[in-house]
XYZ file of C-alpha atoms in Angstrom:
131
model
C -20.568 -17.839 7.045
C -16.906 -17.018 7.856
C -14.495 -16.733 4.704
C -11.640 -18.106 6.676
C -11.710 -21.143 8.490
C -9.435 -21.425 11.343
C -7.563 -25.532 12.866
C -5.344 -26.967 14.957
C -6.553 -25.742 17.818
C -6.828 -27.873 21.283
C -5.744 -29.060 24.462
C -1.506 -28.582 25.807
C 0.368 -28.535 29.236
C 2.558 -24.735 30.227
C 5.725 -25.143 27.974
C 3.592 -27.721 25.071
C 3.359 -25.791 21.111
C 0.321 -25.681 19.299
C 0.468 -25.184 15.413
C -3.104 -22.893 13.939
C -3.634 -22.732 10.052
C -6.144 -20.233 8.413
C -7.075 -21.653 5.319
C -9.816 -19.325 3.006
C -12.593 -21.935 1.533
C -15.451 -18.013 1.549
C -13.220 -16.314 -0.921
C -13.907 -16.397 -4.229
C -11.455 -18.430 -5.944
C -9.564 -18.056 -8.341
C -9.370 -14.640 -8.617
C -9.476 -13.456 -5.819
C -7.536 -15.973 -3.167
C -5.238 -15.686 0.600
C -2.248 -14.725 -0.752
C -4.136 -11.301 -1.951
C -4.325 -10.185 1.940
C -2.355 -9.117 4.780
C -3.443 -11.824 7.787
C -3.776 -11.523 11.205
C -3.887 -13.435 14.036
C -6.029 -12.068 16.855
C -7.851 -13.825 20.316
C -10.151 -13.335 22.520
C -9.895 -14.440 25.722
C -12.744 -15.179 28.742
C -13.662 -11.929 30.491
C -11.155 -9.808 28.229
C -10.337 -7.775 25.042
C -9.593 -8.503 22.174
C -6.304 -8.484 21.552
C -4.328 -8.426 18.340
C -1.689 -11.006 18.619
C 0.289 -11.293 14.724
C -0.171 -10.255 11.103
C 1.673 -11.036 7.879
C 1.624 -8.710 4.938
C 0.924 -10.785 1.608
C 4.289 -11.333 0.273
C 4.909 -12.360 3.780
C 8.421 -9.998 3.483
C 6.576 -8.582 6.801
C 5.530 -9.681 10.052
C 4.514 -7.703 13.181
C 4.170 -9.198 16.516
C 2.688 -8.159 19.650
C 4.789 -8.044 23.127
C 2.497 -10.564 24.330
C 3.704 -13.156 22.806
C 7.201 -11.812 20.397
C 9.407 -14.477 20.676
C 7.193 -16.849 21.563
C 4.819 -17.066 18.260
C 6.079 -17.131 15.148
C 3.664 -16.088 12.439
C 3.949 -17.742 8.252
C 2.464 -17.833 5.399
C 1.861 -20.307 1.871
C 0.773 -18.557 -0.762
C 1.425 -21.505 -3.105
C -1.663 -23.498 -0.919
C -2.749 -20.615 0.353
C -2.572 -20.705 4.065
C -1.492 -18.878 6.852
C 0.504 -20.527 9.878
C 0.726 -19.662 13.572
C 3.501 -21.296 15.785
C 2.857 -21.394 18.629
C 5.736 -22.166 21.533
C 6.453 -22.573 25.315
C 2.794 -21.854 25.542
C 1.350 -20.660 29.228
C -1.673 -19.827 30.741
C -2.632 -17.311 29.919
C -2.662 -17.990 25.978
C -6.035 -19.562 26.512
C -8.349 -18.196 24.205
C -11.086 -18.616 21.102
C -8.165 -17.497 18.260
C -8.966 -15.898 15.022
C -7.031 -15.250 12.061
C -8.441 -12.468 9.652
C -7.204 -10.900 6.357
C -7.423 -7.371 5.015
C -6.599 -6.124 1.320
C -6.292 -2.637 1.916
C -2.612 -2.992 3.556
C 0.133 -3.545 0.478
C 3.518 -4.036 1.889
C 2.745 -4.081 5.496
C 0.290 -5.251 7.677
C -1.754 -4.605 10.797
C -2.935 -6.079 13.765
C -6.583 -3.213 13.532
C -9.251 -5.170 13.720
C -11.141 -2.646 11.588
C -8.511 -3.270 8.946
C -9.483 -6.433 8.399
C -12.632 -7.572 6.283
C -12.662 -11.189 6.857
C -13.086 -13.041 9.922
C -13.353 -16.637 10.675
C -15.157 -18.103 13.266
C -12.743 -18.996 16.247
C -10.535 -21.859 17.310
C -9.895 -22.749 21.288
C -6.634 -23.625 22.846
C -6.148 -24.439 25.996
C -3.379 -24.408 28.129
C -3.266 -25.806 31.295
C -1.844 -28.567 33.586
């Protein structure tokens, strides 16, 4: 059972927008909730390796983006509702992939795009960009 759940995927035309959400119904609450974790978004396109594309620290004060999405994607979090978002604008066909969110409890005050640092993963959400 996945500890995290992604939602908001779908199909969109090039230049369009989507917003992905990541929630953590599988984490033990109320003691351990998503606000304790740095969260990252990864994606895997068909025939390609998994790519870390964005992350945010537990407080939201630190973010990081891969060059491939910088300036187009924005990560944010609402700790009151234990949810992390990925706003994706100006989508391109090469953004087509399965998108995963992942939680990292070790990184404090910063975040990382290293997959090995993330203990919990979602099942993935398909994003398809096509005309």
